[in-house]
CSV table of C-alpha atoms in Angstrom, one decimal:
chain,number,residue,atom,x,y,z
Z,1,MET,CA,0.0,0.0,0.0
Z,2,PRO,CA,1.5,3.4,-1.0
Z,3,ARG,CA,2.7,5.7,1.8
Z,4,PRO,CA,0.4,8.7,2.3
Z,5,THR,CA,1.8,12.0,0.9
Z,6,SER,CA,3.4,14.0,3.6
Z,7,ALA,CA,3.0,17.7,4.0
Z,8,ALA,CA,6.7,17.8,4.9
Z,9,PRO,CA,8.7,16.9,1.8
Z,10,PHE,CA,12.1,17.8,3.4
Z,11,THR,CA,11.4,15.8,6.5
Z,12,ASP,CA,10.4,12.8,4.4
Z,13,TRP,CA,13.6,13.3,2.3
Z,14,LEU,CA,15.7,13.3,5.5
Z,15,ARG,CA,14.2,10.0,6.6
Z,16,GLU,CA,15.2,8.4,3.4
Z,17,HIS,CA,18.6,10.1,2.8
Z,18,ALA,CA,20.2,11.1,6.1
Z,19,VAL,CA,23.1,8.9,7.2
Z,20,PRO,CA,23.2,7.8,10.8
Z,21,LEU,CA,26.5,8.0,12.7
Z,22,THR,CA,27.3,5.7,15.6
Z,23,ASP,CA,30.0,7.4,17.7
Z,24,LEU,CA,31.3,10.8,19.0
Z,25,ASP,CA,34.6,9.4,20.3
Z,26,PRO,CA,37.5,10.7,18.2
Z,27,GLU,CA,39.4,7.5,18.8
Z,28,ALA,CA,36.5,5.2,17.8
Z,29,PRO,CA,36.6,3.2,14.5
Z,30,LEU,CA,35.8,5.5,11.5
Z,31,ASP,CA,33.8,3.2,9.3
Z,32,ASP,CA,30.5,4.9,10.0
Z,33,LEU,CA,32.0,8.1,8.5
Z,34,GLU,CA,32.7,6.4,5.1
Z,35,PRO,CA,29.6,7.9,3.5
Z,36,LEU,CA,31.3,11.3,4.1
Z,37,ARG,CA,33.9,10.5,1.5
Z,38,GLY,CA,31.3,10.5,-1.2
Z,39,ILE,CA,29.4,13.5,0.2
Z,40,ILE,CA,32.5,15.8,0.0
Z,41,GLY,CA,33.7,14.4,-3.3
Z,42,ASP,CA,36.9,16.1,-4.6
Z,43,ALA,CA,36.5,19.3,-2.6
Z,44,ARG,CA,39.8,21.0,-1.8
Z,45,VAL,CA,38.5,22.8,1.3
Z,46,VAL,CA,36.0,21.2,3.7
Z,47,ALA,CA,34.8,23.6,6.3
Z,48,ILE,CA,33.4,22.1,9.6
Z,49,GLY,CA,31.2,24.5,11.6
Z,50,GLU,CA,29.4,24.7,14.9
Z,51,HIS,CA,26.3,26.7,16.0
Z,52,SER,CA,28.2,27.8,19.1
Z,53,HIS,CA,31.7,27.7,20.3
Z,54,PHE,CA,32.5,25.9,23.6
Z,55,ILE,CA,30.3,22.8,22.9
Z,56,GLU,CA,31.7,19.4,23.9
Z,57,GLU,CA,29.9,17.4,21.2
Z,58,PHE,CA,31.0,19.7,18.4
Z,59,ALA,CA,34.6,19.5,19.5
Z,60,LEU,CA,34.5,15.7,19.5
Z,61,LEU,CA,32.9,15.6,16.1
Z,62,ARG,CA,35.4,18.0,14.6
Z,63,ARG,CA,38.3,15.9,15.9
Z,64,ARG,CA,36.7,12.7,14.6
Z,65,ILE,CA,36.0,14.2,11.1
Z,66,LEU,CA,39.5,15.7,11.0
Z,67,ARG,CA,41.0,12.2,11.7
Z,68,PHE,CA,38.8,10.7,9.0
Z,69,LEU,CA,39.7,13.3,6.4
Z,70,VAL,CA,43.4,13.0,7.1
Z,71,GLU,CA,43.7,9.3,7.5
Z,72,ARG,CA,41.2,8.2,4.8
Z,73,CYS,CA,40.8,11.1,2.4
Z,74,GLY,CA,44.3,12.5,2.2
Z,75,PHE,CA,43.7,16.0,3.6
Z,76,THR,CA,47.0,17.7,4.5
Z,77,VAL,CA,46.2,21.0,6.4
Z,78,LEU,CA,44.2,21.9,9.4
Z,79,ALA,CA,43.0,25.5,9.2
Z,80,PHE,CA,41.3,27.2,12.1
Z,81,GLU,CA,39.5,30.3,13.1
Z,82,TYR,CA,42.7,31.6,14.6
Z,83,GLY,CA,45.1,34.5,13.8
Z,84,PHE,CA,46.9,34.2,10.5
Z,85,SER,CA,50.1,35.7,11.9
Z,86,GLU,CA,49.9,33.6,15.1
Z,87,GLY,CA,49.4,30.4,13.2
Z,88,PHE,CA,53.0,30.0,12.0
Z,89,PRO,CA,54.5,29.1,15.4
Z,90,LEU,CA,51.7,26.5,15.8
Z,91,ASP,CA,52.5,25.1,12.4
Z,92,ALA,CA,56.1,24.6,13.5
Z,93,TRP,CA,55.0,23.0,16.7
Z,94,ALA,CA,52.6,20.7,14.9
Z,95,LYS,CA,55.5,19.5,12.7
Z,96,GLY,CA,57.5,18.6,15.8
Z,97,GLU,CA,59.4,21.7,16.9
Z,98,GLY,CA,59.8,22.1,20.7
Z,99,THR,CA,58.2,20.0,23.4
Z,100,ASP,CA,54.7,18.8,23.9
Z,101,GLU,CA,54.3,21.2,26.8
Z,102,ASP,CA,55.1,24.3,24.6
Z,103,LEU,CA,51.6,24.3,23.2
Z,104,VAL,CA,50.3,25.7,26.5
Z,105,VAL,CA,52.6,28.7,26.1
Z,106,HIS,CA,51.6,29.2,22.4
Z,107,LEU,CA,47.9,29.2,23.3
Z,108,ALA,CA,48.1,31.0,26.6
Z,109,GLN,CA,46.4,34.2,25.4
Z,110,ALA,CA,44.0,32.5,23.0
Z,111,ILE,CA,40.3,32.1,23.6
Z,112,PRO,CA,39.8,28.3,24.2
Z,113,ILE,CA,37.5,27.4,21.3
Z,114,GLY,CA,38.7,23.9,20.8
Z,115,LEU,CA,42.1,24.1,19.1
Z,116,THR,CA,44.3,22.4,21.7
Z,117,GLU,CA,43.2,18.7,21.1
Z,118,PRO,CA,43.2,18.8,17.3
Z,119,LEU,CA,46.7,20.3,17.4
Z,120,ARG,CA,47.9,17.6,19.8
Z,121,TRP,CA,46.4,14.9,17.5
Z,122,VAL,CA,48.2,16.5,14.4
Z,123,ARG,CA,51.5,16.5,16.3
Z,124,ARG,CA,51.1,12.8,17.2
Z,125,HIS,CA,50.1,12.0,13.7
Z,126,ASN,CA,53.1,13.8,12.2
Z,127,HIS,CA,55.4,11.9,14.5
Z,128,ASN,CA,54.9,8.8,12.4
Z,129,THR,CA,53.8,10.2,9.1
Z,130,SER,CA,55.4,12.1,6.2
Z,131,PRO,CA,54.8,14.5,4.7
Z,132,PRO,CA,53.4,16.2,7.8
Z,133,VAL,CA,49.9,17.6,8.2
Z,134,ARG,CA,50.2,21.4,8.4
Z,135,PHE,CA,48.4,24.0,10.5
Z,136,ALA,CA,47.2,27.3,9.1
Z,137,GLY,CA,45.7,30.3,10.9
Z,138,ILE,CA,43.2,32.3,8.9
Z,139,ASP,CA,41.8,35.1,11.1
Z,140,ILE,CA,42.6,38.7,11.7
Z,141,PRO,CA,45.2,39.1,14.5
Z,142,ALA,CA,43.9,37.9,17.9
Z,143,ALA,CA,40.4,37.5,16.3
Z,144,GLY,CA,40.2,41.3,16.5
Z,145,GLY,CA,41.6,41.5,20.0
Z,146,SER,CA,44.9,43.1,19.1
Z,147,LEU,CA,46.8,44.3,16.1
Z,148,LEU,CA,50.2,43.6,17.7
Z,149,PRO,CA,50.6,40.0,16.6
Z,150,ALA,CA,50.5,41.3,13.0
Z,151,LEU,CA,52.3,44.6,13.4
Z,152,ALA,CA,55.3,43.2,15.4
Z,153,PRO,CA,56.6,40.9,12.6
Z,154,VAL,CA,55.8,43.6,10.0
Z,155,ALA,CA,58.0,46.0,11.9
Z,156,ASP,CA,60.8,43.4,12.0
Z,157,TYR,CA,60.4,42.9,8.2
Z,158,LEU,CA,60.5,46.7,7.5
Z,159,ARG,CA,63.7,47.1,9.6
Z,160,ARG,CA,65.4,44.9,7.0
Z,161,VAL,CA,63.8,46.0,3.7
Z,162,ASP,CA,62.6,49.6,4.3
Z,163,PRO,CA,64.0,51.3,7.5
Z,164,GLU,CA,62.4,54.6,6.4
Z,165,SER,CA,59.0,53.1,7.0
Z,166,VAL,CA,59.7,51.9,10.6
Z,167,PRO,CA,58.5,55.2,12.3
Z,168,ALA,CA,55.1,54.7,10.6
Z,169,VAL,CA,54.7,51.1,11.9
Z,170,GLU,CA,55.9,52.2,15.3
Z,171,THR,CA,53.2,54.9,15.4
Z,172,ALA,CA,50.6,52.3,14.5
Z,173,THR,CA,52.0,49.9,17.1
Z,174,ARG,CA,51.9,52.6,19.9
Z,175,ILE,CA,48.2,53.3,19.2
Z,176,ALA,CA,47.3,49.6,18.9
Z,177,ALA,CA,49.0,48.8,22.2
Z,178,SER,CA,46.8,51.3,23.9
Z,179,PHE,CA,43.6,49.3,23.4
Z,180,ALA,CA,44.9,45.7,22.9
Z,181,GLY,CA,43.0,42.9,24.6
Z,182,GLY,CA,42.4,39.2,24.6
Z,183,SER,CA,39.5,39.4,22.2
Z,184,ALA,CA,37.5,41.8,20.0
Z,185,ALA,CA,35.0,42.0,22.9
Z,186,VAL,CA,37.8,43.7,24.9
Z,187,ALA,CA,39.5,45.7,22.2
Z,188,ALA,CA,36.5,47.0,20.3
Z,189,PRO,CA,35.1,49.0,23.1
Z,190,ALA,CA,38.5,50.2,24.2
Z,191,TRP,CA,39.1,51.4,20.6
Z,192,ALA,CA,35.8,53.2,20.7
Z,193,ARG,CA,37.0,55.2,23.7
Z,194,LEU,CA,40.2,56.4,21.9
Z,195,PRO,CA,40.3,60.1,20.9
Z,196,THR,CA,39.0,60.4,17.3
Z,197,THR,CA,42.5,61.8,16.3
Z,198,GLU,CA,44.1,58.5,17.5
Z,199,GLN,CA,41.6,56.4,15.7
Z,200,ASP,CA,42.1,58.3,12.5
Z,201,THR,CA,45.8,58.4,12.8
Z,202,LEU,CA,45.9,54.6,13.2
Z,203,THR,CA,43.7,54.1,10.1
Z,204,ALA,CA,45.6,56.6,8.0
Z,205,THR,CA,49.0,55.2,9.0
Z,206,LEU,CA,48.0,51.6,8.2
Z,207,ALA,CA,46.5,52.7,4.9
Z,208,ARG,CA,49.7,54.5,3.9
Z,209,LEU,CA,51.8,51.5,4.9
Z,210,LEU,CA,49.6,49.2,2.8
Z,211,VAL,CA,49.8,51.3,-0.3
Z,212,ARG,CA,53.6,51.6,0.1
Z,213,PHE,CA,53.9,47.8,0.5
Z,214,ARG,CA,52.1,47.2,-2.7
Z,215,ALA,CA,53.9,50.0,-4.6
Z,216,LEU,CA,57.4,48.9,-3.6
Z,217,GLU,CA,56.8,45.1,-4.0
Z,218,PRO,CA,59.7,44.7,-6.6
Z,219,LEU,CA,62.1,46.5,-4.2
Z,220,TYR,CA,61.0,44.7,-1.1
Z,221,ALA,CA,61.2,41.3,-2.9
Z,222,THR,CA,64.8,41.9,-4.0
Z,223,ARG,CA,65.8,42.9,-0.5
Z,224,GLY,CA,64.3,39.8,0.9
Z,225,ASP,CA,62.4,37.2,-1.0
Z,226,GLN,CA,58.9,36.9,-2.5
Z,227,TYR,CA,57.5,34.6,0.2
Z,228,GLU,CA,58.6,36.9,3.0
Z,229,TYR,CA,57.0,39.8,1.2
Z,230,ASP,CA,53.8,37.9,0.7
Z,231,MET,CA,53.6,37.0,4.3
Z,232,ALA,CA,54.3,40.5,5.6
Z,233,LEU,CA,51.8,42.0,3.2
Z,234,HIS,CA,49.1,39.6,4.3
Z,235,ARG,CA,49.9,40.4,7.9
Z,236,LEU,CA,49.6,44.1,7.3
Z,237,GLU,CA,46.3,43.5,5.4
Z,238,GLY,CA,45.1,41.6,8.6
Z,239,ALA,CA,45.8,44.7,10.7
Z,240,CYS,CA,44.0,46.9,8.2
Z,241,HIS,CA,40.9,44.6,8.2
Z,242,ALA,CA,40.9,44.4,12.0
Z,243,ASP,CA,41.1,48.2,12.2
Z,244,TYR,CA,38.2,48.4,9.7
Z,245,THR,CA,36.2,45.9,11.8
Z,246,PHE,CA,36.6,48.1,14.9
Z,247,ARG,CA,34.8,50.9,13.1
Z,248,ALA,CA,32.2,48.6,11.7
Z,249,MET,CA,31.4,47.1,15.1
Z,250,ALA,CA,31.2,50.6,16.6
Z,251,GLY,CA,28.7,51.6,14.0
Z,252,LEU,CA,26.7,48.4,14.4
Z,253,PHE,CA,26.4,49.0,18.2
Z,254,ALA,CA,25.5,52.6,17.7
Z,255,GLY,CA,22.8,51.7,15.2
Z,256,ASN,CA,24.3,53.7,12.3
Z,257,GLY,CA,26.6,51.1,10.7
Z,258,LEU,CA,26.7,50.6,6.9
Z,259,THR,CA,25.0,47.6,5.3
Z,260,ALA,CA,27.1,44.4,5.6
Z,261,ASP,CA,30.0,46.4,7.1
Z,262,THR,CA,31.1,43.6,9.3
Z,263,SER,CA,32.1,41.6,6.3
Z,264,ALA,CA,35.8,42.8,6.5
Z,265,ARG,CA,36.8,40.1,8.9
Z,266,ASP,CA,35.2,37.3,6.8
Z,267,ALA,CA,36.8,38.7,3.6
Z,268,TYR,CA,40.2,38.4,5.3
Z,269,MET,CA,39.6,34.9,6.5
Z,270,ALA,CA,38.5,33.8,2.9
Z,271,ARG,CA,41.7,35.5,1.5
Z,272,SER,CA,43.8,33.7,4.1
Z,273,VAL,CA,42.4,30.3,3.1
Z,274,LEU,CA,43.3,31.1,-0.5
Z,275,TRP,CA,46.7,32.5,0.5
Z,276,HIS,CA,47.6,29.1,2.1
Z,277,LEU,CA,46.0,27.1,-0.7
Z,278,GLU,CA,48.1,28.9,-3.3
Z,279,ARG,CA,51.4,28.5,-1.4
Z,280,LEU,CA,51.3,25.0,0.0
Z,281,ALA,CA,52.1,21.9,-2.0
Z,282,PRO,CA,50.2,20.9,-5.1
Z,283,GLY,CA,47.3,18.7,-4.1
Z,284,THR,CA,46.8,20.4,-0.8
Z,285,ARG,CA,43.4,19.7,0.8
Z,286,ILE,CA,42.3,21.8,3.8
Z,287,VAL,CA,40.1,20.9,6.8
Z,288,LEU,CA,38.7,24.3,7.9
Z,289,ALA,CA,37.2,24.8,11.4
Z,290,ALA,CA,35.1,27.9,12.1
Z,291,HIS,CA,31.7,28.9,13.3
Z,292,ASN,CA,28.6,28.1,11.1
Z,293,ALA,CA,28.1,31.8,10.6
Z,294,HIS,CA,31.5,32.0,9.0
Z,295,ILE,CA,31.4,28.9,6.8
Z,296,GLN,CA,27.9,29.3,5.4
Z,297,THR,CA,27.6,30.3,1.7
Z,298,THR,CA,24.6,32.6,2.0
Z,299,PRO,CA,24.6,36.1,3.5
Z,300,ILE,CA,23.9,36.8,7.2
Z,301,SER,CA,20.8,38.8,8.0
Z,302,PHE,CA,19.1,39.7,11.3
Z,303,ASP,CA,15.7,41.2,11.5
Z,304,GLY,CA,15.7,41.6,7.8
Z,305,HIS,CA,18.9,43.6,7.8
Z,306,LEU,CA,21.9,42.4,5.8
Z,307,THR,CA,24.8,42.4,8.3
Z,308,GLY,CA,27.6,40.3,6.7
Z,309,LEU,CA,28.8,38.3,3.8
Z,310,PRO,CA,30.5,35.3,5.4
Z,311,MET,CA,33.8,33.7,4.5
Z,312,GLY,CA,32.0,30.7,3.0
Z,313,GLN,CA,30.1,32.8,0.5
Z,314,GLN,CA,33.3,34.4,-0.6
Z,315,LEU,CA,35.1,31.0,-0.9
Z,316,ARG,CA,32.2,29.6,-2.9
Z,317,ARG,CA,32.6,32.4,-5.4
Z,318,VAL,CA,36.2,31.6,-6.0
Z,319,LEU,CA,36.4,27.9,-5.5
Z,320,GLY,CA,33.0,26.7,-6.6
Z,321,ASP,CA,32.4,23.0,-5.7
Z,322,ASP,CA,36.0,22.8,-4.4
Z,323,TYR,CA,34.6,24.5,-1.3
Z,324,PHE,CA,32.3,22.3,0.9
Z,325,ALA,CA,30.4,23.7,4.0
Z,326,LEU,CA,29.4,21.2,6.7
Z,327,GLY,CA,27.3,22.8,9.4
Z,328,LEU,CA,27.1,21.3,12.9
Z,329,THR,CA,24.0,21.8,15.1
Z,330,SER,CA,22.1,20.1,17.9
Z,331,ILE,CA,18.4,19.2,18.4
Z,332,ALA,CA,18.4,19.8,22.1
Z,333,GLY,CA,20.6,20.2,25.1
Z,334,HIS,CA,22.5,23.4,26.2
Z,335,THR,CA,24.4,26.2,24.4
Z,336,ALA,CA,27.0,28.7,25.5
Z,337,ASP,CA,25.4,32.1,25.3
Z,338,MET,CA,28.1,34.9,25.3
Z,339,HIS,CA,27.4,38.0,27.3
Z,340,ARG,CA,29.6,41.1,26.9
Z,341,ASP,CA,31.5,41.9,30.1
Z,342,GLU,CA,34.5,44.1,29.8
Z,343,THR,CA,35.7,43.1,33.3
Z,344,ALA,CA,35.9,39.4,32.2
Z,345,LEU,CA,39.1,37.9,30.9
Z,346,TYR,CA,38.1,37.8,27.2
Z,347,GLY,CA,35.5,40.6,27.4
Z,348,PHE,CA,32.5,38.2,27.7
Z,349,THR,CA,31.1,35.6,30.0
Z,350,LEU,CA,29.4,32.3,29.1
Z,351,ALA,CA,25.9,31.4,30.2
Z,352,ASP,CA,25.1,27.6,30.2
Z,353,THR,CA,21.7,28.0,28.6
Z,354,ALA,CA,19.1,25.3,28.0
Z,355,LEU,CA,18.0,25.2,24.3
Z,356,GLU,CA,14.3,25.7,23.6
Z,357,PRO,CA,12.6,23.0,21.5
Z,358,PRO,CA,13.5,23.5,17.8
Z,359,GLU,CA,11.4,26.1,16.1
Z,360,PRO,CA,9.1,25.1,13.3
Z,361,GLY,CA,10.9,25.7,10.0
Z,362,SER,CA,14.4,25.0,11.5
Z,363,VAL,CA,16.6,22.3,10.2
Z,364,GLU,CA,16.7,21.0,13.8
Z,365,ALA,CA,13.0,20.6,13.8
Z,366,ALA,CA,13.2,18.6,10.6
Z,367,PHE,CA,15.7,16.3,12.0
Z,368,ALA,CA,13.6,15.8,15.2
Z,369,ASP,CA,10.4,15.2,13.2
Z,370,ALA,CA,12.3,12.7,11.1
Z,371,GLY,CA,13.2,10.8,14.2
Z,372,LEU,CA,17.0,11.2,13.6
Z,373,GLY,CA,19.6,11.7,16.3
Z,374,LEU,CA,23.3,11.7,15.4
Z,375,GLY,CA,23.4,11.8,11.6
Z,376,ILE,CA,24.5,13.7,8.5
Z,377,ALA,CA,22.5,14.8,5.5
Z,378,ASP,CA,23.9,15.7,2.1
Z,379,LEU,CA,22.0,18.9,1.3
Z,380,ARG,CA,23.3,19.1,-2.3
Z,381,THR,CA,21.0,16.1,-3.1
Z,382,ALA,CA,18.2,18.0,-1.2
Z,383,ARG,CA,18.7,20.8,-3.7
Z,384,THR,CA,18.2,18.4,-6.5
Z,385,ALA,CA,15.0,17.1,-4.9
Z,386,ARG,CA,13.8,20.6,-4.6
Z,387,THR,CA,14.5,21.3,-8.3
Z,388,ALA,CA,12.5,18.2,-9.1
Z,389,ARG,CA,9.6,19.3,-6.9
Z,390,THR,CA,9.6,22.7,-8.5
Z,391,ALA,CA,9.5,21.2,-12.0
Z,392,ARG,CA,6.7,18.8,-11.0
Z,393,THR,CA,4.7,21.6,-9.7
Z,394,ALA,CA,5.2,23.6,-12.8
Z,395,ARG,CA,3.9,20.7,-14.9
Z,396,THR,CA,0.9,19.8,-12.8
Z,397,GLU,CA,0.0,23.3,-11.6
Z,398,THR,CA,-0.6,21.6,-8.2
Z,399,PRO,CA,0.7,23.8,-5.4
Z,400,ASP,CA,3.7,22.2,-3.7
Z,401,ARG,CA,4.0,22.4,0.1
Z,402,PRO,CA,7.7,23.0,0.6
Z,403,ASP,CA,9.1,22.8,4.0
Z,404,ASP,CA,12.7,23.5,3.2
Z,405,PRO,CA,14.2,24.8,6.5
Z,406,ASP,CA,14.6,28.5,6.6
Z,407,ARG,CA,16.7,28.8,9.8
Z,408,ILE,CA,19.4,27.1,11.9
Z,409,ARG,CA,20.5,27.6,15.5
Z,410,LEU,CA,23.0,30.3,16.3
Z,411,GLN,CA,23.8,29.9,20.0
Z,412,GLY,CA,20.5,30.3,21.8
Z,413,THR,CA,18.7,31.9,18.9
Z,414,TYR,CA,18.4,31.3,15.1
Z,415,VAL,CA,19.8,32.8,12.0
Z,416,ARG,CA,17.3,32.9,9.1
Z,417,THR,CA,18.7,31.5,5.9
Z,418,PRO,CA,17.8,29.0,3.3
Z,419,VAL,CA,19.6,26.1,5.0
Z,420,ILE,CA,20.0,23.8,2.0
Z,421,ASP,CA,21.6,26.6,0.0
Z,422,ALA,CA,23.7,27.9,3.0
Z,423,PHE,CA,25.4,24.5,3.7
Z,424,ASP,CA,26.4,21.5,1.6
Z,425,ALA,CA,25.6,19.1,4.4
Z,426,VAL,CA,24.4,19.3,8.0
Z,427,LEU,CA,25.4,17.1,10.9
Z,428,THR,CA,23.2,17.0,13.9
Z,429,THR,CA,23.7,15.6,17.4
Z,430,PRO,CA,20.8,14.8,19.7
Z,431,ALA,CA,22.0,17.2,22.4
Z,432,SER,CA,24.8,19.6,23.1
Z,433,THR,CA,26.8,20.3,26.3
Z,434,VAL,CA,28.8,23.3,27.3
Z,435,THR,CA,32.3,22.3,27.8
Z,436,THR,CA,34.3,25.4,28.8
Z,437,ASP,CA,34.3,27.6,31.9
Z,438,LEU,CA,36.2,30.7,30.9
Z,439,ARG,CA,36.9,31.5,34.5
Z,440,THR,CA,39.4,28.6,34.6
């Protein structure tokens, strides 16, 4: 007897096509992840997201997927939502430099968003494997907390290739040091309290340095080498994008910001991924870990207002199908809501918040209605199914009843977006657990 037609085509599609997974343990056998090989295909960059930082299950899943992609699919780089400039010492450590305990020193000032254990695994893996898996930072310096991690090596570079420009970078460094913090949540409000003349001097100085860098590339490259120049230039670009982000965030909080003005950070992250992809060995494949809101391929909007063009959207424009976005979310459990608090170590505190039941129209509700727990769905095939439904409706003139999800969790709320266009696959876990106490 035929099954009755459902009013929820996407939920029915999930029941038939989602792939159940069996384990969260990163050390468990990987056979249940084998369908992922076909799902990602030949993508050169596979981004693994999370709807909130500081979630235990997402950290475990990322480590497990990283292991699968390296061991079984030949991926060669772990890239992370971590400063581009600060990433090079971690790459050296991952390849075997120093002692195991040095990692604590390297990450002492970093927000603990789940980088430690993946790096430890990469170092252990590299101990017995050649060529080594590399590490790559992609973010603006200190995730917007300080320009100093980028400006310090730029100053060192200029002392060798262009001593006349050192006073300019020293001026930028002096101003940047006056508001540096452990995160953008600390630095942005401190920047906003600077005298306007200091803000403008910093921006103008960085802009002049950047133009000079680009104009004198042939000279700089002969006084050093091209790779050194490329690295110093991208570090300086990171400082410029971070400075722009301070102004964009100030405008956002004041209610007079420009449309999509917070895109500068994501644009830099996308360019950083491409920077590494272009300079690492031929055949490089990158595992990229960042928040869902950075990896999705559709714009970010809140309350009907376009606020940002994410890294994933910009990578899709350049890489096409060579970029694959895997969103991670949870049906139930708890999330780590972040509340601004300038007196806290990183400028915010975490609230262990119980998630409300999934909203109708969310991808989480669809997974729950389909009776699925831990599992992954290839949304590219869902796009094909949607196209077929649309064509069928056009032929029959029978109104379709689409229920394609139009939102996905973002910490304790939702971001509205056409989910099957925003992500190439979604992995859900039945529940999420807050793992980090920033006070410790």
